[in-house]
Amino acid sequence: TLSDRITDSFKNLKGKGRLTDADIDTTIGEIRRALLDADVALPAVRAFTSQVREKARGAELSAALNPGQQIIKIVNDELIQILGGSTRELHFAKSGPTVIMLAGLQGAGKTTLAGKLGKWLREAGHTPLLVASDLQRPNAVMQLQVIGEQAGVPVWAPEPGNGVGNPVEVARSGLATAKSRLHDVVIVDTAGRLGVDEEMMQQAIDIRDAVNPDEILFVLDAMIGQDAVHTAEAFRDGVGFTGVVLSKLDGDARGGAALSVRTVTGVPVLFASTGEKLGDFERFHADRMASRILDMGDVLTLIEQAEKAFDEGEVEKMAEKLGRGEFTLDDFLKQLGQLRRMGSMKKMLGMLPGMGQLRDQLDNFDDREVDRIEAIVRSMTPAERANVKILNGSRRSRIARGSGTTVTEVNGLVERFLQAKTMMESMARGGPSMGGVPGMG
Ligand code: GDP
Ligand code: MG
């Protein structure tokens, strides 16, 4: 995976502490390959990597992350931003029914989406009407009727007298019906072809002009890979669209189409379709898509957690104290709190290179343990916390009573604290580096 490759390329750079052009180039090479693997189109890959290079060059160095992690973070942040940051809402009409028109190639998932969107809107309190303006395939109307029934949403289908054989008339009469029956949203399903052709595009344009949509959603099969760009361009230049829906994200596709389409058209992705069932549908999340495209969710989680728990000022103070041999139980407690915020210790240590030694020592570390340690330390007086040497037998049994633990547990904690203190003080004097874990760098 990308994360392995990047971790590997930075094995020898640990502790170097600054991003060089060579670091950036190494990582960008890997990112480029990952994006191409994810089926991002070449122009989009180029635009993206050059943007990342700029950002990485000007980046402030982070004490929490090694160079590889830092570039990954920049890549991830940039990708999220390009994919659209937080999700845009559907635009609703100020008065009268909101018209949502669906466009896209045959098989992209338009008709299925009509049902998904209809159900989703109905559950949000709207009263949608589905309009069957795909008269191209023999079963298209029937398919929408079946889906509408499943979704609990009425379907406007052509009948003698209201536009049989004329998709534009069906759309027009559907909208008129929605107005008279007080539906607040109209979803117009349209025909697609396997490839883009002029006749189909003209039909879409005619439907568009007949109903004046508030949103035209371009439905794109995430599996079509590199072709996404050409198809998106054809629809942009033809009927045009205001939003993108990525379908079939339940498949293997890593979703590079999202980045391609966004880069080429600038139009945001609004929804993601993730299966054949009507419930397999969600708002598009740029951050999830970024992890999917980069195929490195684990590293990103780690980076996020490290950053959250990391407080540079604290770490500096801690390092000074360690150097002077002044590390106290209060400091220990603070550190445990930070470690706890980093989530599952073992998982985290497994993700960090070179942490095997510490991982073994902390193998028995769990959250309840931290709760107990916290209770014990909180039952100590400030003088005791500052200097464990004064903890005689009667103090220890008072602390055990106060914290609801036993003297044995108090003794265990004191012992472990002294061990940790020795270990960390020796590291602070230049022992093995623990870069990456807060307070241990
Ligand atoms: P249309 O030609 O654009 O209207 O596409 P359809 O809605 O008829 O979908 C084509 C096929 O893709 C159908 O078999 C759908 O069940 C299937 N499909 C649609 N969306 C998804 C999806 O998100 N995931 C999966 N796995 N299949 C989908
Ligand atoms: Mg269809």
Tab-separated table of C-alpha atoms and ligand atoms in Angstrom:
chain	number	residue	atom	x	y	z
A	1	THR	CA	0.000	0.000	0.000
A	2	LEU	CA	0.928	3.619	-0.302
A	3	SER	CA	1.469	3.972	3.424
A	4	ASP	CA	3.933	1.058	3.473
A	5	ARG	CA	5.847	2.466	0.545
A	6	ILE	CA	6.067	5.883	2.093
A	7	THR	CA	7.010	4.542	5.492
A	8	ASP	CA	9.736	2.508	3.789
A	9	SER	CA	11.114	5.433	1.895
A	10	PHE	CA	11.467	7.323	5.161
A	11	LYS	CA	13.021	4.593	7.275
A	12	ASN	CA	16.406	6.253	7.078
A	13	LEU	CA	15.166	9.758	7.529
A	14	LYS	CA	13.770	9.418	11.007
A	15	GLY	CA	14.773	12.267	13.251
A	16	LYS	CA	16.151	14.352	10.430
A	17	GLY	CA	13.478	16.862	11.252
A	18	ARG	CA	13.076	18.885	8.097
A	19	LEU	CA	11.574	18.495	4.669
A	20	THR	CA	14.099	18.619	1.860
A	21	ASP	CA	13.338	18.775	-1.843
A	22	ALA	CA	14.540	15.183	-2.073
A	23	ASP	CA	12.074	14.070	0.632
A	24	ILE	CA	9.293	15.829	-1.178
A	25	ASP	CA	10.193	14.335	-4.545
A	26	THR	CA	10.412	10.813	-3.134
A	27	THR	CA	6.995	11.045	-1.579
A	28	ILE	CA	5.402	12.810	-4.504
A	29	GLY	CA	6.551	9.968	-6.731
A	30	GLU	CA	4.670	7.531	-4.509
A	31	ILE	CA	1.592	9.753	-4.330
A	32	ARG	CA	1.564	10.037	-8.096
A	33	ARG	CA	1.629	6.276	-8.478
A	34	ALA	CA	-1.121	5.869	-5.897
A	35	LEU	CA	-3.345	8.376	-7.679
A	36	LEU	CA	-2.824	6.656	-11.030
A	37	ASP	CA	-3.586	3.313	-9.359
A	38	ALA	CA	-6.802	4.875	-8.105
A	39	ASP	CA	-7.702	5.779	-11.699
A	40	VAL	CA	-7.283	9.497	-11.324
A	41	ALA	CA	-6.851	10.974	-14.781
A	42	LEU	CA	-3.380	12.202	-15.676
A	43	PRO	CA	-4.142	15.932	-15.931
A	44	ALA	CA	-5.732	15.791	-12.501
A	45	VAL	CA	-2.734	13.908	-11.099
A	46	ARG	CA	-0.388	16.542	-12.518
A	47	ALA	CA	-2.381	19.446	-11.174
A	48	PHE	CA	-2.646	17.832	-7.800
A	49	THR	CA	0.964	16.817	-7.305
A	50	SER	CA	2.285	20.198	-8.335
A	51	GLN	CA	-0.038	21.819	-5.833
A	52	VAL	CA	1.152	19.461	-3.103
A	53	ARG	CA	4.763	20.184	-3.983
A	54	GLU	CA	4.163	23.906	-3.500
A	55	LYS	CA	2.476	23.343	-0.156
A	56	ALA	CA	5.161	20.941	1.053
A	57	ARG	CA	7.939	23.396	0.184
A	58	GLY	CA	6.369	26.164	2.145
A	59	ALA	CA	5.195	23.975	5.008
A	60	GLU	CA	6.093	24.655	8.572
A	61	LEU	CA	7.852	21.722	10.118
A	62	SER	CA	5.838	19.764	12.594
A	63	ALA	CA	7.451	18.256	15.654
A	64	ALA	CA	4.776	15.581	15.832
A	65	LEU	CA	5.337	14.004	12.432
A	66	ASN	CA	8.268	12.656	10.493
A	67	PRO	CA	8.846	13.972	6.949
A	68	GLY	CA	6.855	11.181	5.295
A	69	GLN	CA	3.914	11.627	7.613
A	70	GLN	CA	4.050	15.342	7.160
A	71	ILE	CA	3.828	15.156	3.391
A	72	ILE	CA	1.051	12.578	3.678
A	73	LYS	CA	-0.831	15.007	5.862
A	74	ILE	CA	-0.398	17.810	3.354
A	75	VAL	CA	-1.563	15.477	0.583
A	76	ASN	CA	-4.595	14.446	2.562
A	77	ASP	CA	-5.573	17.983	3.558
A	78	GLU	CA	-5.151	19.178	-0.009
A	79	LEU	CA	-7.157	16.298	-1.399
A	80	ILE	CA	-10.015	16.932	1.006
A	81	GLN	CA	-10.034	20.561	0.057
A	82	ILE	CA	-10.097	19.862	-3.659
A	83	LEU	CA	-12.799	17.244	-3.258
A	84	GLY	CA	-14.902	19.927	-1.728
A	85	GLY	CA	-14.230	20.144	1.988
A	86	SER	CA	-17.576	19.925	3.658
A	87	THR	CA	-20.483	18.706	1.581
A	88	ARG	CA	-22.679	21.171	-0.265
A	89	GLU	CA	-26.414	20.894	0.337
A	90	LEU	CA	-28.958	20.452	-2.424
A	91	HIS	CA	-30.297	23.766	-3.704
A	92	PHE	CA	-34.018	24.042	-3.170
A	93	ALA	CA	-36.246	26.363	-5.164
A	94	LYS	CA	-37.445	29.487	-3.360
A	95	SER	CA	-40.993	28.869	-4.514
A	96	GLY	CA	-42.741	26.052	-6.327
A	97	PRO	CA	-41.353	22.577	-6.701
A	98	THR	CA	-37.593	22.047	-6.683
A	99	VAL	CA	-36.641	20.332	-9.929
A	100	ILE	CA	-33.774	17.835	-9.861
A	101	MET	CA	-32.785	16.402	-13.209
A	102	LEU	CA	-30.577	13.319	-13.499
A	103	ALA	CA	-28.107	12.905	-16.334
A	104	GLY	CA	-25.433	10.379	-17.188
A	105	LEU	CA	-24.529	7.394	-19.315
A	106	GLN	CA	-26.677	4.298	-19.518
A	107	GLY	CA	-26.045	2.041	-16.543
A	108	ALA	CA	-24.514	4.837	-14.476
A	109	GLY	CA	-27.211	4.438	-11.834
A	110	LYS	CA	-29.669	7.271	-12.604
A	111	THR	CA	-32.903	5.344	-12.185
A	112	THR	CA	-31.647	3.711	-9.001
A	113	LEU	CA	-30.583	7.126	-7.773
A	114	ALA	CA	-34.036	8.536	-8.467
A	115	GLY	CA	-35.401	5.998	-5.977
A	116	LYS	CA	-32.642	6.570	-3.443
A	117	LEU	CA	-32.967	10.323	-3.587
A	118	GLY	CA	-36.758	10.100	-3.489
A	119	LYS	CA	-36.708	7.914	-0.393
A	120	TRP	CA	-34.093	10.081	1.273
A	121	LEU	CA	-36.083	13.250	0.603
A	122	ARG	CA	-39.368	11.662	1.683
A	123	GLU	CA	-37.774	10.599	4.960
A	124	ALA	CA	-36.557	14.170	5.416
A	125	GLY	CA	-40.169	15.386	5.195
A	126	HIS	CA	-40.386	16.257	1.499
A	127	THR	CA	-43.085	15.078	-0.919
A	128	PRO	CA	-41.154	14.116	-4.045
A	129	LEU	CA	-42.521	12.980	-7.392
A	130	LEU	CA	-40.429	10.819	-9.726
A	131	VAL	CA	-40.808	11.551	-13.440
A	132	ALA	CA	-40.046	8.857	-16.018
A	133	SER	CA	-38.468	10.742	-18.898
A	134	ASP	CA	-36.382	7.811	-20.062
A	135	LEU	CA	-38.404	6.349	-22.908
A	136	GLN	CA	-35.388	4.956	-24.687
A	137	ARG	CA	-35.312	1.466	-23.286
A	138	PRO	CA	-38.471	-0.653	-23.287
A	139	ASN	CA	-38.424	-1.349	-19.566
A	140	ALA	CA	-37.148	1.960	-18.289
A	141	VAL	CA	-40.556	3.292	-17.197
A	142	MET	CA	-41.487	0.041	-15.511
A	143	GLN	CA	-38.135	-0.016	-13.700
A	144	LEU	CA	-38.777	3.454	-12.280
A	145	GLN	CA	-42.291	2.437	-11.238
A	146	VAL	CA	-40.976	-0.560	-9.331
A	147	ILE	CA	-38.284	1.528	-7.670
A	148	GLY	CA	-40.786	4.265	-6.830
A	149	GLU	CA	-43.004	1.709	-5.131
A	150	GLN	CA	-40.060	0.452	-3.049
A	151	ALA	CA	-39.173	4.016	-2.149
A	152	GLY	CA	-42.729	4.921	-1.253
A	153	VAL	CA	-42.619	7.751	-3.784
A	154	PRO	CA	-45.204	8.286	-6.580
A	155	VAL	CA	-44.079	8.062	-10.199
A	156	TRP	CA	-45.301	10.163	-13.122
A	157	ALA	CA	-45.248	7.888	-16.146
A	158	PRO	CA	-46.415	8.637	-19.673
A	159	GLU	CA	-49.910	7.556	-20.491
A	160	PRO	CA	-51.971	8.179	-23.588
A	161	GLY	CA	-52.641	11.908	-23.684
A	162	ASN	CA	-49.688	13.103	-21.665
A	163	GLY	CA	-46.720	12.597	-23.858
A	164	VAL	CA	-46.284	8.949	-24.796
A	165	GLY	CA	-43.111	8.663	-26.785
A	166	ASN	CA	-41.995	12.188	-25.969
A	167	PRO	CA	-39.692	12.473	-22.949
A	168	VAL	CA	-39.792	16.281	-23.023
A	169	GLU	CA	-43.589	16.285	-22.842
A	170	VAL	CA	-43.503	13.753	-20.001
A	171	ALA	CA	-41.136	16.005	-18.068
A	172	ARG	CA	-43.297	19.068	-18.722
A	173	SER	CA	-46.536	17.355	-17.729
A	174	GLY	CA	-44.812	15.810	-14.701
A	175	LEU	CA	-43.775	19.219	-13.455
A	176	ALA	CA	-47.273	20.617	-14.023
A	177	THR	CA	-48.720	17.692	-12.102
A	178	ALA	CA	-46.274	18.231	-9.248
A	179	LYS	CA	-47.411	21.848	-9.025
A	180	SER	CA	-51.100	20.984	-8.959
A	181	ARG	CA	-50.662	18.109	-6.499
A	182	LEU	CA	-48.276	20.106	-4.295
A	183	HIS	CA	-45.198	17.932	-4.552
A	184	ASP	CA	-42.276	20.014	-3.359
A	185	VAL	CA	-39.570	18.145	-5.280
A	186	VAL	CA	-39.585	16.683	-8.780
A	187	ILE	CA	-36.904	14.181	-9.772
A	188	VAL	CA	-36.627	13.744	-13.524
A	189	ASP	CA	-35.047	10.472	-14.674
A	190	THR	CA	-33.607	10.651	-18.185
A	191	ALA	CA	-32.199	8.311	-20.804
A	192	GLY	CA	-28.521	7.614	-21.294
A	193	ARG	CA	-26.544	5.794	-23.939
A	194	LEU	CA	-23.498	3.649	-23.534
A	195	GLY	CA	-21.401	6.335	-25.127
A	196	VAL	CA	-22.042	10.022	-25.366
A	197	ASP	CA	-23.959	10.887	-28.549
A	198	GLU	CA	-25.479	14.067	-29.881
A	199	GLU	CA	-29.059	12.871	-30.084
A	200	MET	CA	-29.086	11.834	-26.445
A	201	MET	CA	-27.433	15.058	-25.375
A	202	GLN	CA	-29.923	17.115	-27.338
A	203	GLN	CA	-32.778	15.260	-25.666
A	204	ALA	CA	-31.281	16.035	-22.255
A	205	ILE	CA	-30.943	19.675	-23.239
A	206	ASP	CA	-34.575	19.796	-24.387
A	207	ILE	CA	-35.763	18.281	-21.117
A	208	ARG	CA	-33.614	20.750	-19.221
A	209	ASP	CA	-35.092	23.684	-21.109
A	210	ALA	CA	-38.623	22.384	-20.540
A	211	VAL	CA	-38.358	22.086	-16.749
A	212	ASN	CA	-35.619	24.563	-15.817
A	213	PRO	CA	-33.985	22.426	-13.110
A	214	ASP	CA	-32.646	23.776	-9.818
A	215	GLU	CA	-30.100	20.980	-9.857
A	216	ILE	CA	-28.771	18.827	-12.663
A	217	LEU	CA	-27.043	15.857	-11.098
A	218	PHE	CA	-24.499	14.082	-13.239
A	219	VAL	CA	-24.442	10.438	-12.187
A	220	LEU	CA	-21.050	8.845	-12.693
A	221	ASP	CA	-20.133	5.193	-12.316
A	222	ALA	CA	-16.987	5.191	-10.164
A	223	MET	CA	-15.842	2.027	-11.933
A	224	ILE	CA	-15.347	3.653	-15.319
A	225	GLY	CA	-11.940	4.896	-14.247
A	226	GLN	CA	-9.985	7.015	-16.681
A	227	ASP	CA	-13.018	7.531	-18.942
A	228	ALA	CA	-14.629	9.600	-16.200
A	229	VAL	CA	-12.924	12.734	-17.448
A	230	HIS	CA	-14.135	12.496	-21.041
A	231	THR	CA	-17.660	11.637	-20.012
A	232	ALA	CA	-17.762	14.455	-17.487
A	233	GLU	CA	-16.452	16.916	-20.052
A	234	ALA	CA	-19.046	15.819	-22.589
A	235	PHE	CA	-21.896	16.307	-20.129
A	236	ARG	CA	-20.485	19.605	-18.881
A	237	ASP	CA	-20.268	20.940	-22.423
A	238	GLY	CA	-23.613	19.417	-23.372
A	239	VAL	CA	-26.455	19.615	-20.904
A	240	GLY	CA	-24.247	20.948	-18.082
A	241	PHE	CA	-24.560	19.948	-14.460
A	242	THR	CA	-24.539	21.499	-10.995
A	243	GLY	CA	-23.609	18.477	-8.924
A	244	VAL	CA	-22.063	15.036	-9.253
A	245	VAL	CA	-23.222	11.737	-7.779
A	246	LEU	CA	-20.662	8.950	-7.696
A	247	SER	CA	-22.251	5.536	-7.954
A	248	LYS	CA	-21.021	1.970	-7.427
A	249	LEU	CA	-18.609	2.971	-4.725
A	250	ASP	CA	-19.327	-0.405	-3.143
A	251	GLY	CA	-17.079	-1.939	-5.815
A	252	ASP	CA	-13.302	-2.071	-5.936
A	253	ALA	CA	-12.938	1.334	-7.491
A	254	ARG	CA	-10.812	3.553	-5.300
A	255	GLY	CA	-12.763	6.567	-6.440
A	256	GLY	CA	-10.176	8.454	-8.455
A	257	ALA	CA	-13.066	9.602	-10.645
A	258	ALA	CA	-14.083	11.950	-7.845
A	259	LEU	CA	-10.798	13.818	-8.074
A	260	SER	CA	-10.736	13.769	-11.877
A	261	VAL	CA	-14.229	15.175	-12.250
A	262	ARG	CA	-13.744	17.745	-9.578
A	263	THR	CA	-10.455	18.943	-11.058
A	264	VAL	CA	-11.726	19.077	-14.612
A	265	THR	CA	-15.194	20.531	-14.037
A	266	GLY	CA	-14.951	22.209	-10.636
A	267	VAL	CA	-18.435	20.883	-9.822
A	268	PRO	CA	-18.783	19.308	-6.359
A	269	VAL	CA	-19.749	15.731	-5.643
A	270	LEU	CA	-22.919	15.776	-3.539
A	271	PHE	CA	-23.800	12.142	-2.979
A	272	ALA	CA	-22.287	8.699	-3.027
A	273	SER	CA	-24.146	5.570	-4.087
A	274	THR	CA	-22.843	2.416	-2.471
A	275	GLY	CA	-25.031	-0.488	-3.530
A	276	GLU	CA	-28.139	-1.667	-5.332
A	277	LYS	CA	-30.510	-1.196	-2.399
A	278	LEU	CA	-32.315	2.083	-1.910
A	279	GLY	CA	-30.651	2.643	1.456
A	280	ASP	CA	-27.157	2.351	-0.040
A	281	PHE	CA	-26.796	6.063	-0.441
A	282	GLU	CA	-25.174	8.832	1.534
A	283	ARG	CA	-23.979	12.396	1.433
A	284	PHE	CA	-20.522	12.579	-0.087
A	285	HIS	CA	-17.733	12.914	2.472
A	286	ALA	CA	-14.559	14.447	1.087
A	287	ASP	CA	-12.426	13.152	3.941
A	288	ARG	CA	-13.556	9.549	3.496
A	289	MET	CA	-13.038	9.777	-0.227
A	290	ALA	CA	-9.533	11.187	0.261
A	291	SER	CA	-8.561	8.220	2.453
A	292	ARG	CA	-10.051	5.854	-0.060
A	293	ILE	CA	-8.230	7.378	-3.000
A	294	LEU	CA	-4.943	7.375	-1.118
A	295	ASP	CA	-5.683	3.914	0.284
A	296	MET	CA	-4.134	4.740	3.606
A	297	GLY	CA	-6.762	5.259	6.225
A	298	ASP	CA	-4.625	3.802	9.002
A	299	VAL	CA	-1.792	6.244	8.650
A	300	LEU	CA	-4.160	9.174	8.385
A	301	THR	CA	-5.928	8.138	11.568
A	302	LEU	CA	-2.605	7.889	13.283
A	303	ILE	CA	-1.517	11.298	12.114
A	304	GLU	CA	-4.766	12.823	13.236
A	305	GLN	CA	-4.517	11.269	16.648
A	306	ALA	CA	-0.882	12.203	17.046
A	307	GLU	CA	-1.660	15.799	16.193
A	308	LYS	CA	-4.638	15.970	18.484
A	309	ALA	CA	-2.721	14.636	21.445
A	310	PHE	CA	0.379	16.577	20.652
A	311	ASP	CA	1.103	19.803	22.409
A	312	GLU	CA	4.506	21.121	21.551
A	313	GLY	CA	4.811	23.366	24.578
A	314	GLU	CA	4.024	20.488	26.886
A	315	VAL	CA	6.574	18.284	25.227
A	316	GLU	CA	9.317	20.841	25.549
A	317	LYS	CA	8.583	21.378	29.197
A	318	MET	CA	8.505	17.657	29.736
A	319	ALA	CA	11.817	17.141	27.981
A	320	GLU	CA	13.433	19.806	30.146
A	321	LYS	CA	12.083	18.237	33.282
A	322	LEU	CA	13.302	14.848	32.191
A	323	GLY	CA	16.734	16.298	31.529
A	324	ARG	CA	16.833	17.768	35.027
A	325	GLY	CA	15.485	14.613	36.609
A	326	GLU	CA	12.345	16.457	37.741
A	327	PHE	CA	9.711	14.243	36.138
A	328	THR	CA	6.872	13.857	38.650
A	329	LEU	CA	3.729	11.774	39.017
A	330	ASP	CA	1.717	14.773	37.844
A	331	ASP	CA	3.712	14.778	34.628
A	332	PHE	CA	3.194	11.051	34.367
A	333	LEU	CA	-0.531	11.545	34.696
A	334	LYS	CA	-0.549	14.232	32.034
A	335	GLN	CA	1.315	11.929	29.733
A	336	LEU	CA	-1.055	9.081	30.301
A	337	GLY	CA	-3.884	11.434	29.484
A	338	GLN	CA	-2.215	12.280	26.186
A	339	LEU	CA	-1.589	8.673	25.391
A	340	ARG	CA	-5.170	7.872	26.162
A	341	ARG	CA	-6.330	10.550	23.793
A	342	MET	CA	-4.283	8.873	21.113
A	343	GLY	CA	-6.638	5.945	21.320
A	344	SER	CA	-5.651	2.360	21.323
A	345	MET	CA	-2.017	2.259	22.348
A	346	LYS	CA	-1.113	-1.019	20.817
A	347	LYS	CA	-2.669	-0.243	17.473
A	348	MET	CA	-0.962	3.091	17.412
A	349	LEU	CA	2.442	1.733	18.327
A	350	GLY	CA	2.022	-0.908	15.669
A	351	MET	CA	1.719	1.853	13.105
A	352	LEU	CA	4.801	3.745	14.164
A	353	PRO	CA	8.138	2.620	12.856
A	354	GLY	CA	10.719	1.701	15.471
A	355	MET	CA	8.351	1.463	18.407
A	356	GLY	CA	8.632	-2.258	19.098
A	357	GLN	CA	10.510	-1.822	22.372
A	358	LEU	CA	7.995	0.538	23.891
A	359	ARG	CA	5.125	-1.469	22.537
A	360	ASP	CA	6.305	-4.519	24.441
A	361	GLN	CA	6.564	-2.523	27.640
A	362	LEU	CA	3.089	-1.154	27.205
A	363	ASP	CA	1.526	-4.376	26.064
A	364	ASN	CA	-0.579	-4.518	29.204
A	365	PHE	CA	-1.645	-0.929	28.972
A	366	ASP	CA	-5.380	-0.455	28.814
A	367	ASP	CA	-7.872	2.270	29.548
A	368	ARG	CA	-9.135	0.892	32.849
A	369	GLU	CA	-5.556	0.755	34.007
A	370	VAL	CA	-5.260	4.438	33.246
A	371	ASP	CA	-8.440	5.080	35.224
A	372	ARG	CA	-6.936	3.306	38.228
A	373	ILE	CA	-3.635	5.098	37.933
A	374	GLU	CA	-5.464	8.369	37.719
A	375	ALA	CA	-7.516	7.588	40.828
A	376	ILE	CA	-4.384	6.702	42.754
A	377	VAL	CA	-2.462	9.807	41.742
A	378	ARG	CA	-5.454	12.027	42.483
A	379	SER	CA	-5.576	10.643	46.007
A	380	MET	CA	-2.046	11.840	46.659
A	381	THR	CA	-1.133	15.213	48.127
A	382	PRO	CA	0.849	17.610	45.915
A	383	ALA	CA	3.941	16.907	48.004
A	384	GLU	CA	3.560	13.184	47.429
A	385	ARG	CA	3.080	13.647	43.703
A	386	ALA	CA	6.166	15.786	43.479
A	387	ASN	CA	8.310	13.317	45.384
A	388	VAL	CA	7.291	9.670	45.641
A	389	LYS	CA	10.168	8.995	48.033
A	390	ILE	CA	8.098	10.293	50.937
A	391	LEU	CA	5.448	7.590	50.368
A	392	ASN	CA	5.762	5.497	53.519
A	393	GLY	CA	3.454	2.655	54.540
A	394	SER	CA	0.771	4.751	56.214
A	395	ARG	CA	0.640	7.212	53.314
A	396	ARG	CA	0.295	4.324	50.891
A	397	SER	CA	-2.624	2.757	52.743
A	398	ARG	CA	-4.356	6.147	52.977
A	399	ILE	CA	-3.963	6.567	49.202
A	400	ALA	CA	-5.289	3.047	48.559
A	401	ARG	CA	-8.374	3.779	50.665
A	402	GLY	CA	-8.903	7.143	49.023
A	403	SER	CA	-8.693	5.736	45.503
A	404	GLY	CA	-10.619	2.528	46.098
A	405	THR	CA	-7.572	0.435	45.266
A	406	THR	CA	-5.213	-1.760	47.272
A	407	VAL	CA	-1.784	-1.035	48.738
A	408	THR	CA	-0.373	-3.583	46.289
A	409	GLU	CA	-1.763	-1.547	43.393
A	410	VAL	CA	-0.335	1.656	44.853
A	411	ASN	CA	3.031	-0.031	45.220
A	412	GLY	CA	2.785	-1.308	41.642
A	413	LEU	CA	2.120	2.160	40.327
A	414	VAL	CA	5.017	3.711	42.240
A	415	GLU	CA	7.308	1.038	40.915
A	416	ARG	CA	6.183	1.477	37.337
A	417	PHE	CA	6.457	5.222	37.597
A	418	LEU	CA	10.043	4.938	38.823
A	419	GLN	CA	10.862	2.568	35.974
A	420	ALA	CA	9.308	4.874	33.406
A	421	LYS	CA	11.134	7.829	34.910
A	422	THR	CA	14.475	6.031	34.669
A	423	MET	CA	13.789	4.926	31.132
A	424	MET	CA	12.688	8.350	29.977
A	425	GLU	CA	15.481	10.184	31.720
A	426	SER	CA	18.017	7.975	30.028
A	427	MET	CA	16.344	8.681	26.709
A	428	ALA	CA	16.352	12.398	27.381
A	429	ARG	CA	20.097	12.121	27.799
A	430	GLY	CA	20.419	10.743	24.321
A	431	GLY	CA	19.265	7.145	24.386
A	432	PRO	CA	17.129	5.572	21.683
A	433	SER	CA	14.817	8.074	20.056
A	434	MET	CA	11.132	7.884	20.761
A	435	GLY	CA	10.194	10.516	18.204
A	436	GLY	CA	6.512	10.436	17.418
A	437	VAL	CA	5.098	9.771	20.858
A	438	PRO	CA	4.248	12.953	22.702
A	439	GLY	CA	6.491	13.649	25.599
A	440	MET	CA	8.959	11.035	24.528
A	441	GLY	CA	10.560	12.761	21.583
B	1	GDP	P1	-29.285	4.057	-15.365
B	1	GDP	O1	-29.169	3.382	-16.686
B	1	GDP	O2	-28.329	5.200	-15.268
B	1	GDP	O3	-30.651	4.433	-15.014
B	1	GDP	O4	-28.764	2.990	-14.290
B	1	GDP	P2	-29.620	2.094	-13.320
B	1	GDP	O5	-30.134	2.868	-12.184
B	1	GDP	O6	-30.619	1.297	-14.105
B	1	GDP	O7	-28.474	1.127	-12.764
B	1	GDP	C1	-27.783	0.216	-13.597
B	1	GDP	C2	-27.382	-0.998	-12.776
B	1	GDP	O8	-26.463	-0.602	-11.787
B	1	GDP	C3	-28.544	-1.613	-12.041
B	1	GDP	O9	-28.390	-3.007	-12.070
B	1	GDP	C4	-28.416	-1.094	-10.630
B	1	GDP	O10	-28.940	-1.996	-9.691
B	1	GDP	C5	-26.932	-0.974	-10.494
B	1	GDP	N1	-26.529	0.073	-9.558
B	1	GDP	C6	-26.927	1.360	-9.497
B	1	GDP	N2	-26.274	2.028	-8.506
B	1	GDP	C7	-25.467	1.117	-7.929
B	1	GDP	C8	-24.518	1.171	-6.839
B	1	GDP	O11	-24.288	2.204	-6.196
B	1	GDP	N3	-23.860	0.009	-6.549
B	1	GDP	C9	-24.085	-1.145	-7.237
B	1	GDP	N4	-23.388	-2.211	-6.869
B	1	GDP	N5	-24.943	-1.217	-8.249
B	1	GDP	C10	-25.626	-0.109	-8.600
B	2	MG	MG	-32.340	4.424	-16.137
